[in-house]
CSV table of C-alpha atoms in Angstrom, one decimal:
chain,number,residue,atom,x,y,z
A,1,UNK,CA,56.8,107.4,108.8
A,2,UNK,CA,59.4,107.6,106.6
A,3,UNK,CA,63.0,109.3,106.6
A,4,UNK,CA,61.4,112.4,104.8
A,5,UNK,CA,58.0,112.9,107.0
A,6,UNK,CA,61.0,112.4,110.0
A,7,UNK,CA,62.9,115.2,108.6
A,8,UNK,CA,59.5,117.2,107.8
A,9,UNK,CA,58.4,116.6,111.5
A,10,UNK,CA,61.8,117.5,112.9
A,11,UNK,CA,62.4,120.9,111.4
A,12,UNK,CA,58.9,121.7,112.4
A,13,UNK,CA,59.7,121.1,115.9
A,14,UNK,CA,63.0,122.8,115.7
A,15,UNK,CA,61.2,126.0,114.3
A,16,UNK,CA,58.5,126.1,117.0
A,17,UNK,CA,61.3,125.3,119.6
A,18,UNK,CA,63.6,128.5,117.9
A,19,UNK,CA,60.5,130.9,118.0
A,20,UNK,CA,59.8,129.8,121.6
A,21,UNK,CA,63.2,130.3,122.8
A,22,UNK,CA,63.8,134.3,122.8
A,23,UNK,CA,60.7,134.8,124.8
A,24,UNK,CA,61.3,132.4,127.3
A,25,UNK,CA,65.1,133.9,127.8
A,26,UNK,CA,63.7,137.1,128.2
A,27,UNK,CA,60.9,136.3,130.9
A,28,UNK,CA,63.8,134.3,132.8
A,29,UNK,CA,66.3,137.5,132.5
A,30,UNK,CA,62.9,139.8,133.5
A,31,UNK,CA,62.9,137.3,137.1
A,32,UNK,CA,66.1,137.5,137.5
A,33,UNK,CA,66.6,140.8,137.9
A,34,UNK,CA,63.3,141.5,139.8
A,35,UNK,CA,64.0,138.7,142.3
A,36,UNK,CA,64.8,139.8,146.1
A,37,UNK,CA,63.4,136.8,148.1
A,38,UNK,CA,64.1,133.5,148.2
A,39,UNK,CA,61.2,132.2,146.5
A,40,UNK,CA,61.2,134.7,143.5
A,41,UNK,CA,64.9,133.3,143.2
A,42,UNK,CA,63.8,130.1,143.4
A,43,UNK,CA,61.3,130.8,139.9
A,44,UNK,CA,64.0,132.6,138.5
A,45,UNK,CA,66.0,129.4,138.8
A,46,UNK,CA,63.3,127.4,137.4
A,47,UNK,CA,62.9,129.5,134.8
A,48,UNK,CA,66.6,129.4,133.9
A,49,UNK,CA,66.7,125.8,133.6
A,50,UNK,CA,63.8,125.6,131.8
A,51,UNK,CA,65.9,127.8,128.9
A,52,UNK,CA,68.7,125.1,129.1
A,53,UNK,CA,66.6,122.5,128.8
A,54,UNK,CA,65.1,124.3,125.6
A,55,UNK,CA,68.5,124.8,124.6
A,56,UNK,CA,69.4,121.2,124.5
A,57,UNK,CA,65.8,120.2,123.0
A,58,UNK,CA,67.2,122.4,120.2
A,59,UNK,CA,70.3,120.7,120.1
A,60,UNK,CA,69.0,117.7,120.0
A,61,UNK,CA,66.4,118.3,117.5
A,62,UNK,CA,69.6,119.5,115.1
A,63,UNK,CA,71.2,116.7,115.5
A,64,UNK,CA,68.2,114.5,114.1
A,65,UNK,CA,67.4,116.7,111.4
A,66,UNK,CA,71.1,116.5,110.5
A,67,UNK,CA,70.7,112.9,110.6
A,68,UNK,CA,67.7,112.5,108.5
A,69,UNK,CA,69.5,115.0,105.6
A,70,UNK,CA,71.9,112.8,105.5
A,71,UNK,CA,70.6,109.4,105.0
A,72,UNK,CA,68.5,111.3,102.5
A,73,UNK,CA,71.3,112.7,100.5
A,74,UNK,CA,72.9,109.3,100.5
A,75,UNK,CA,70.0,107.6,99.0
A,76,UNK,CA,69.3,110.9,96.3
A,77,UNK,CA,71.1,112.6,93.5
A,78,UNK,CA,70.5,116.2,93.1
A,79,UNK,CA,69.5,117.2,90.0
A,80,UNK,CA,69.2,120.6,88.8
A,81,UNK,CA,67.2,121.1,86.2
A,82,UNK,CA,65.4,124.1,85.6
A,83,UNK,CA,62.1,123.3,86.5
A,84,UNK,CA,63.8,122.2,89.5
A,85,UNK,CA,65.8,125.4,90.2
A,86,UNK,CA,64.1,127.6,92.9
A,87,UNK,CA,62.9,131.0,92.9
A,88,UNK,CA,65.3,134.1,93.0
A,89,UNK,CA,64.0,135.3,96.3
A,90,UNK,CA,63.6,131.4,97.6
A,91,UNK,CA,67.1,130.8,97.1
A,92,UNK,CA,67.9,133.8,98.5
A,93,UNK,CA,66.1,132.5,101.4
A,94,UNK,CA,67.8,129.1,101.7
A,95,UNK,CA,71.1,130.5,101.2
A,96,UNK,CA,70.3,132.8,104.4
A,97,UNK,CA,69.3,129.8,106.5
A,98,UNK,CA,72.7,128.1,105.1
A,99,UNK,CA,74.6,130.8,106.6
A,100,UNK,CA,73.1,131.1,109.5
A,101,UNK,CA,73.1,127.2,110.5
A,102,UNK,CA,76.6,127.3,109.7
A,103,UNK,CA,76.1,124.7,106.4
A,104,UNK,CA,73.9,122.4,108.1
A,105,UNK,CA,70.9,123.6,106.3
A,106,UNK,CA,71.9,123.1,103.1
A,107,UNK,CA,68.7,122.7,101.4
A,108,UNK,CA,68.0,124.5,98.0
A,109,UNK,CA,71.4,125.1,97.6
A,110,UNK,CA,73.7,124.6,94.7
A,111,UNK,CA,77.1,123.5,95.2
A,112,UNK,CA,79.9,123.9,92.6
A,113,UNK,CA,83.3,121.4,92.2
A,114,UNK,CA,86.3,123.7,91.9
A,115,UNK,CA,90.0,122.6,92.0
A,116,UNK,CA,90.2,124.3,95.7
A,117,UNK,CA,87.0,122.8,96.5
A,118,UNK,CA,82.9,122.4,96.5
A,119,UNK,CA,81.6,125.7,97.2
A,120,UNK,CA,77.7,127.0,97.3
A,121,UNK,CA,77.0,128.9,94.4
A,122,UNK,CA,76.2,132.9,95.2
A,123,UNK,CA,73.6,133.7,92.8
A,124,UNK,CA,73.1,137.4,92.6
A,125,UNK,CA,69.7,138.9,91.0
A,126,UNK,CA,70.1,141.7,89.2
A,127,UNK,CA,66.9,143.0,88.2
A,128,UNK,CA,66.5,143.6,92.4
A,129,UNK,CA,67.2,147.4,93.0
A,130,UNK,CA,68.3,146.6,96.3
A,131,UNK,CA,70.7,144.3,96.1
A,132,UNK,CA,72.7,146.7,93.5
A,133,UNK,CA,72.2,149.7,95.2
A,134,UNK,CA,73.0,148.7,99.0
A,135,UNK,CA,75.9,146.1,97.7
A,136,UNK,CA,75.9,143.6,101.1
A,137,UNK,CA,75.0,143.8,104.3
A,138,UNK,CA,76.9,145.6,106.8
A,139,UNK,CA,76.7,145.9,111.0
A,140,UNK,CA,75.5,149.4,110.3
A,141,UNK,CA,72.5,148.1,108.3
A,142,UNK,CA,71.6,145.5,111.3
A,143,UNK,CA,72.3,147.5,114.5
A,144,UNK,CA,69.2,147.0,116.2
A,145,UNK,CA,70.1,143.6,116.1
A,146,UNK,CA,73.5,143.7,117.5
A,147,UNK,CA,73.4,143.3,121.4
A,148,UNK,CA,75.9,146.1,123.5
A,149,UNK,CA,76.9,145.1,126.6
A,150,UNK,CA,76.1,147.2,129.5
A,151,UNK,CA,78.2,147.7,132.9
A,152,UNK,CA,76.5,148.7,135.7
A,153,UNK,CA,79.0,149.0,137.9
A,154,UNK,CA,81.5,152.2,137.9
A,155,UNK,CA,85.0,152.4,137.7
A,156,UNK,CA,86.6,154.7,140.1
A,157,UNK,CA,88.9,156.7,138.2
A,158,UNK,CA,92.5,156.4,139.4
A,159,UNK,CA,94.0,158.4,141.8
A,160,UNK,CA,96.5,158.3,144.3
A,161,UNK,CA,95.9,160.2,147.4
A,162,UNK,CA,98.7,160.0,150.2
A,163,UNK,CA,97.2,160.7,153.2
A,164,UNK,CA,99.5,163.5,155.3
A,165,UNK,CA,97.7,163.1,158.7
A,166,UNK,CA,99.9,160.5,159.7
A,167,UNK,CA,103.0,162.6,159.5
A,168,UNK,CA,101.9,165.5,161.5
A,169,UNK,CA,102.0,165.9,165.6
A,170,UNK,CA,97.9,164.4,166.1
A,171,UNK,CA,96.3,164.8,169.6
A,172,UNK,CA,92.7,164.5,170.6
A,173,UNK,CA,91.2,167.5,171.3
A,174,UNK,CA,88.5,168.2,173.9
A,175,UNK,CA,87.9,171.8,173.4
A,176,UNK,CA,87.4,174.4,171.0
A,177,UNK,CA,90.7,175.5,171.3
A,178,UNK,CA,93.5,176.0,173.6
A,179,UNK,CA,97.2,175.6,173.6
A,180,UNK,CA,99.7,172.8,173.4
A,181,UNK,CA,102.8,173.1,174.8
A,182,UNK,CA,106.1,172.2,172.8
A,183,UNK,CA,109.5,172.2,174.4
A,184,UNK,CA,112.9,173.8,172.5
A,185,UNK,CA,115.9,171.3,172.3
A,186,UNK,CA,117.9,172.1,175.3
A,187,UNK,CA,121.7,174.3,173.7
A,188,UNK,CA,123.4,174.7,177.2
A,189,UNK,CA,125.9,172.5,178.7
A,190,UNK,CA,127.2,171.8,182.3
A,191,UNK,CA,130.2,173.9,183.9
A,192,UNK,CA,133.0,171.8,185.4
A,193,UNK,CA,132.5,172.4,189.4
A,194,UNK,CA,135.5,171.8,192.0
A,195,UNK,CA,135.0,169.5,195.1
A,196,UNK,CA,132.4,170.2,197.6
A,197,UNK,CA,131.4,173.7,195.3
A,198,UNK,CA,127.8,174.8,195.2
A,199,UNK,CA,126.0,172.9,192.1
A,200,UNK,CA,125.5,176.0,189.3
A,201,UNK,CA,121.9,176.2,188.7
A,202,UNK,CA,120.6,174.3,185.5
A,203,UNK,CA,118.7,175.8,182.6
A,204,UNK,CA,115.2,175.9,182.8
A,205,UNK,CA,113.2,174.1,179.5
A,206,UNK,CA,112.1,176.5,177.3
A,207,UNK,CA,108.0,175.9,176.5
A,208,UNK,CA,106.5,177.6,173.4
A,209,UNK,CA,102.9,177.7,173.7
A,210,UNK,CA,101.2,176.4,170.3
A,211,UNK,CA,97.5,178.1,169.6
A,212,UNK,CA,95.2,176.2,167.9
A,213,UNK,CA,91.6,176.5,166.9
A,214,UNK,CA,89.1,174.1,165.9
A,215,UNK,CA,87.0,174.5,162.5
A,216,UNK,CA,84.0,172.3,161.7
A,217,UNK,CA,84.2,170.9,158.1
A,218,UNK,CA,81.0,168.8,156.7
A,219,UNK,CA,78.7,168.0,153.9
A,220,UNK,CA,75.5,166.4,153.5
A,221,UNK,CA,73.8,164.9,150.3
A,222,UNK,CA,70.6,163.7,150.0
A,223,UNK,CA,69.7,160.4,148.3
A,224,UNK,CA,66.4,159.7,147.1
A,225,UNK,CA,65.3,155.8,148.7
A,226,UNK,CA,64.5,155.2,144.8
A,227,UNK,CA,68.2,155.4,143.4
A,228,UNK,CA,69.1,153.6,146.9
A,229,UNK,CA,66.3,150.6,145.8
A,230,UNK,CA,66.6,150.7,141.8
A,231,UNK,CA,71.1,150.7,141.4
A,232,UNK,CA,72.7,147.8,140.3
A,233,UNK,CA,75.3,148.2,143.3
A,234,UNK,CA,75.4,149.1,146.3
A,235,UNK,CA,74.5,153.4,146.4
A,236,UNK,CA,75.1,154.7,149.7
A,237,UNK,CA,78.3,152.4,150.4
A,238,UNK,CA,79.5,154.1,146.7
A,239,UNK,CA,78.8,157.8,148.1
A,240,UNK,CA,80.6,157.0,151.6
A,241,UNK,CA,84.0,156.3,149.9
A,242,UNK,CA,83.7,159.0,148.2
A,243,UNK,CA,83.3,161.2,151.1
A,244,UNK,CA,86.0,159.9,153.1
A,245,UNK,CA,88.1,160.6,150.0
A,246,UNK,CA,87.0,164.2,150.3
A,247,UNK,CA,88.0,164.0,153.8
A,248,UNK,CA,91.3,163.1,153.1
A,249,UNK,CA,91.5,166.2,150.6
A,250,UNK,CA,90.1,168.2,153.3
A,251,UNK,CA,93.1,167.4,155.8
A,252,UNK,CA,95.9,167.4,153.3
A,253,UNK,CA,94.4,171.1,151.9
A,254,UNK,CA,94.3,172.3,155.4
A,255,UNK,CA,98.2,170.5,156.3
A,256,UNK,CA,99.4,171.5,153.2
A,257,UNK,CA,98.8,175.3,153.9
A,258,UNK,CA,100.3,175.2,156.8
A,259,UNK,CA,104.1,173.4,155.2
A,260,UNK,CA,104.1,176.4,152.8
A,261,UNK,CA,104.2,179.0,155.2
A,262,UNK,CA,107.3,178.0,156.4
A,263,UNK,CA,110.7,179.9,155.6
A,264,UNK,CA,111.5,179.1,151.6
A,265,UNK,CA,114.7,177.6,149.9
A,266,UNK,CA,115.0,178.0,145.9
A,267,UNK,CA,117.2,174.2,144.8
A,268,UNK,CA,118.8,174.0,141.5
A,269,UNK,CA,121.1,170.8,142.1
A,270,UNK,CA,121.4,168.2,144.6
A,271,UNK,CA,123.9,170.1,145.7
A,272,UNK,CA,121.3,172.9,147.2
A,273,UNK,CA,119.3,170.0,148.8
A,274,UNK,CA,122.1,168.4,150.3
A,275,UNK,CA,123.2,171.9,151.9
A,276,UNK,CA,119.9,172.2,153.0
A,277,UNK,CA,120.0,169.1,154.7
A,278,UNK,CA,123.2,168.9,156.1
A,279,UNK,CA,123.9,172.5,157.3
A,280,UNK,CA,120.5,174.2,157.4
A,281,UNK,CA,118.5,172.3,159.2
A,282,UNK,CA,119.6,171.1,162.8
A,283,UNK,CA,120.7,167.5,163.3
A,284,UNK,CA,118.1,166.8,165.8
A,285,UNK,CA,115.2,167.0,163.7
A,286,UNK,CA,114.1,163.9,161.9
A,287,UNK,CA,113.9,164.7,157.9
A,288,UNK,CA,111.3,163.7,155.6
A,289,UNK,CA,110.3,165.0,152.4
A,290,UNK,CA,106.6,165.9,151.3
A,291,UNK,CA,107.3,166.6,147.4
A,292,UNK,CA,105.0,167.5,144.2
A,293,UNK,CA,104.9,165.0,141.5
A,294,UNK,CA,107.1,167.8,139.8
A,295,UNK,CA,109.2,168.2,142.1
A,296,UNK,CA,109.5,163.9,142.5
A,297,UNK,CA,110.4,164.3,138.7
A,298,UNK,CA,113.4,166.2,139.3
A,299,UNK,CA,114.7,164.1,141.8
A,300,UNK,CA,113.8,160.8,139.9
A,301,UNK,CA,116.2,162.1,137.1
A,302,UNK,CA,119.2,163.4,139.0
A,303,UNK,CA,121.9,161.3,138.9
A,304,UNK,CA,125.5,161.1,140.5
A,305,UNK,CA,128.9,161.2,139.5
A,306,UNK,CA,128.7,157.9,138.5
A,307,UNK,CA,126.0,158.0,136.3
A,308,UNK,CA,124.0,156.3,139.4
A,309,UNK,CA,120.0,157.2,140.1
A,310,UNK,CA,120.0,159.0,143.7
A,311,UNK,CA,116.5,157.3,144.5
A,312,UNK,CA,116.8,154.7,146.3
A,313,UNK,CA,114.6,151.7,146.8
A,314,UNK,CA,112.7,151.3,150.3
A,315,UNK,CA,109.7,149.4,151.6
A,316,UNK,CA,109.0,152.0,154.6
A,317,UNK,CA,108.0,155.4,152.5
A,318,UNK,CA,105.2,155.7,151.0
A,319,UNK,CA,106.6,156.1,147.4
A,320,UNK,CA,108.7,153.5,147.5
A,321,UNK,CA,111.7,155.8,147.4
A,322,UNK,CA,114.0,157.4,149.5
A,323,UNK,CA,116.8,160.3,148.5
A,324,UNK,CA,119.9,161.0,150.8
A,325,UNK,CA,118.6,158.5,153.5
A,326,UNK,CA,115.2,160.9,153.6
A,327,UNK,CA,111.7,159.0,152.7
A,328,UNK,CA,109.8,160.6,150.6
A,329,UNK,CA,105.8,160.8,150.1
A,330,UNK,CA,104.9,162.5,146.8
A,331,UNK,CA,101.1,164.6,146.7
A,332,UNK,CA,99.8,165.9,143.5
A,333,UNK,CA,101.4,169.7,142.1
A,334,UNK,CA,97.9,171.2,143.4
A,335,UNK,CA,98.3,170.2,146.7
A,336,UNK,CA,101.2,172.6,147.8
A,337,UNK,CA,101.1,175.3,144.9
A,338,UNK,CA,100.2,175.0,141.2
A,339,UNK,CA,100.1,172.2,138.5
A,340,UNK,CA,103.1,172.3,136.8
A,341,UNK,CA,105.0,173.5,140.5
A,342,UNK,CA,107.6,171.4,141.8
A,343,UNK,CA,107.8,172.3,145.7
A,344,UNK,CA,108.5,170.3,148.4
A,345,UNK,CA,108.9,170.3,152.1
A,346,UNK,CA,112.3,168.9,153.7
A,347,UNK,CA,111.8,168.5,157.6
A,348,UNK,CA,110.3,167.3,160.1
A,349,UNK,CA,107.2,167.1,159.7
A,350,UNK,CA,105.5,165.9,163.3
A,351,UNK,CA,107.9,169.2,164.6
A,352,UNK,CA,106.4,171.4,162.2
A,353,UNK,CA,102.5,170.9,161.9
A,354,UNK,CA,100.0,170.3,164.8
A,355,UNK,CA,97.0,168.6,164.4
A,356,UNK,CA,94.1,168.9,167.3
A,357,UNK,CA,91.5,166.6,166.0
A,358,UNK,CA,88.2,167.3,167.6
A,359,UNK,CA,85.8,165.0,165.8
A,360,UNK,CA,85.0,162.7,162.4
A,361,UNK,CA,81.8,161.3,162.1
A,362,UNK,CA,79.7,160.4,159.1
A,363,UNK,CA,76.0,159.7,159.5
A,364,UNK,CA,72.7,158.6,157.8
A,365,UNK,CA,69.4,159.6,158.7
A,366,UNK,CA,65.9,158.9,157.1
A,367,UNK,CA,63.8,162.0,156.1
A,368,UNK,CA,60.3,161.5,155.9
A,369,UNK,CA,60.0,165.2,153.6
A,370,UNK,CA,61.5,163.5,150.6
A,371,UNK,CA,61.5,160.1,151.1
A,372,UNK,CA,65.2,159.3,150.8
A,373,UNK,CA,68.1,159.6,153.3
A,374,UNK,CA,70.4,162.0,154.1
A,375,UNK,CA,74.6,161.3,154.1
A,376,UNK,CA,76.4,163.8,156.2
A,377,UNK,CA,80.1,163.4,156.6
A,378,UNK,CA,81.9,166.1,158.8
A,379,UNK,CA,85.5,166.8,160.6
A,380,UNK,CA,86.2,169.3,163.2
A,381,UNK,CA,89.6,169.8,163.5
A,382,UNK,CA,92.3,172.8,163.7
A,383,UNK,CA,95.9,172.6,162.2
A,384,UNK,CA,99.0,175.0,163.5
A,385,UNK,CA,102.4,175.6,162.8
A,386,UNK,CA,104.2,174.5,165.7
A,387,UNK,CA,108.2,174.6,165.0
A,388,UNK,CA,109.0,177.3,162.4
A,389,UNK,CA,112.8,175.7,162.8
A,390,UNK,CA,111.2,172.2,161.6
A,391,UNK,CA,111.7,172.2,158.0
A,392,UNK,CA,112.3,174.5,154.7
A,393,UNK,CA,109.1,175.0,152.2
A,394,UNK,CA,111.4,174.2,148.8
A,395,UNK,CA,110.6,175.2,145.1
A,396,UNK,CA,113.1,173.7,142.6
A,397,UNK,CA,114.2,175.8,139.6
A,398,UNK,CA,116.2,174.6,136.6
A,399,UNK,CA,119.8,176.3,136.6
A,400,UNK,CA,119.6,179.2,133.9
């Protein structure tokens, strides 16, 4: 066999091995993503090295023809003499396979010597309506052939959501309701007594009794056992964040209404705030700030004397930031009025808001109606003002 036949022979494997790939890629992809068990993972497997090991055949089988095309050329000189020259549409043909092999099939092509180079001649035909007419191919023309990749798995949109449970008064209810008792800072003082003089009677603690009620919050959503099977990720896990974001909502909508009911200061400067904080409120509370993102704004731009930012750093607030020595957790405008709001509560927050948490479960159950399961998530819970003295419900507004 000589280097010709070789070359004949190895371009006719190469173009069986080509046509043979795509199929086999797509039965391997077709196991993959049917396989549950070990065994159809196993095929899948098999499968998948059976397309590399195509792969490389093809590799290899390029290489040779390369080879061959080579010794050939070294041995010929192309002539190009008319009866020689091929067809319009057979050039057209081998200059495709040129391109697409990336110059390694370079058969049927003329070459022309410039001063920058040898190039392959374009030969245009212009008796062919369709070349003049569509002018080049374009990724429009070929879309059915250009792949789009395709993500399965969802990106949850970004959100921050500080939780304000933490910062209220939280006990574990066992009832329905009831009351929880809160005691007033003690304001009296001790009388100076004389030697051997009766001991003055000492003020009783004063108890406020704090009412609060229970609510049950839940939801349930049913999920067919078919969506649960046939998703790319894992369904119910996806729907159970969710709902314990919604829980979180839940609590800060219900803590939140309570902070706003309590007696209202109107800040235009730093000033304001700091009055608020050093004169209004008594010393013994502890002070922390529950502000908009509006509200955060204002303070993030206020600046002293010096030309100094008032934020400060710190590692132990939720934001990141403290202001006068205060921490400082920042909610979304919604959560304590409107978008566009900037209010704010400055107090003590465990002082000012009770929370009697009753229960907070979140089950699954199998339905045998629809063939699917059912995810409930629920709270029972009951939130109270409990020290109208705790803190000042704020709404900033920009000197006139």
């Amino acid at each position: 066999m000589n280097i010709a036949e070789k070359l004949a022979a190895a371009k006719k494997a190469l173009e069986e091995k080509r046509n043979a790939l795509p199929a086999l890629t797509k039965e391997a992809r077709s196991l993959i993503e049917k396989a549950d068990s070990d065994e159809e993972f196993k095929a899948a497997k098999e499968k998948r090295d059976a397309v590399a090991a195509a792969e490389q055949e093809i590799k290899d089988l390029e290489e040779k023809r390369d080879l061959y095309e080579a010794a050939i050329k070294g041995t010929e000189e192309p002539t190009n003499t008319p009866a020689q020259k091929p067809e319009k549409h057979d050039y057209r043909e081998a200059m495709n396979r040129y391109l697409h092999s990336r110059g390694r099939e370079s058969e049927g092509i003329q070459f022309e010597k410039t001063d920058q180079g040898t190039f392959a001649v374009l030969r245009a035909d212009p008796t062919d309506a369709s070349d003049v007419a569509n002018a080049g191919v374009k990724s429009p023309d070929v879309k059915p052939t250009i792949p789009e990749t395709i993500s399965y798995v969802p990106q949850r949109e970004l959100q921050t959501v500080v939780d304000l449970k933490p910062f209220a008064q939280v006990f574990q209810a066992s009832t329905q309701k009831g009351n929880y008792p809160t005691v007033a800072n003690a304001t009296t003082k001790m009388a100076t007594v004389a030697e051997l003089e009766k001991n003055p009677a000492m003020a009783k603690p004063e108890f406020k009794q704090v009412p609060w009620e229970v609510a049950t919050y839940r939801q349930a959503l049913p999920i067919s056992q078919e969506s649960i099977d046939d998703s790319q990720i894992d369904l119910v896990g996806l729907i159970q964040t969710n709902a314990q974001q919604i829980k979180v909502n839940t609590t800060n909508s219900a803590i939140a209404a309570a902070l706003v009911t309590f007696a209202t200061k109107t800040v235009s400067t730093i000033d304001d705030l700091k009055h608020i904080n050093n004169v209004d409120l008594d010393p013994a509370y502890n002070r922390a700030i529950i502000a908009s993102q509006s509200f955060y704004q204002w303070l993030d731009t206020v600046k002293d004397g010096n030309g100094r930012y008032l934020l400060q750093d710190s590692i132990l607030t939720p934001s990141g930031k403290s202001v006068l020595g205060m921490p400082i957790a920042v909610v979304s405008d919604k959560t304590l009025g409107a978008a566009g709001e900037a209010h704010a509560f400055l107090g003590d927050v465990k002082r000012a808001v009770l929370f009697a948490n009753r229960a907070d479960f979140m089950v699954r159950w199998v339905d045998d109606q629809i063939y699917g399961q059912f995810l409930q998530a629920g709270m029972r819970f009951g939130v109270a003002k409990a020290d109208e003295k705790a803190g000042y419900f704020l709404t900033y507004t920009p000197k006139a």
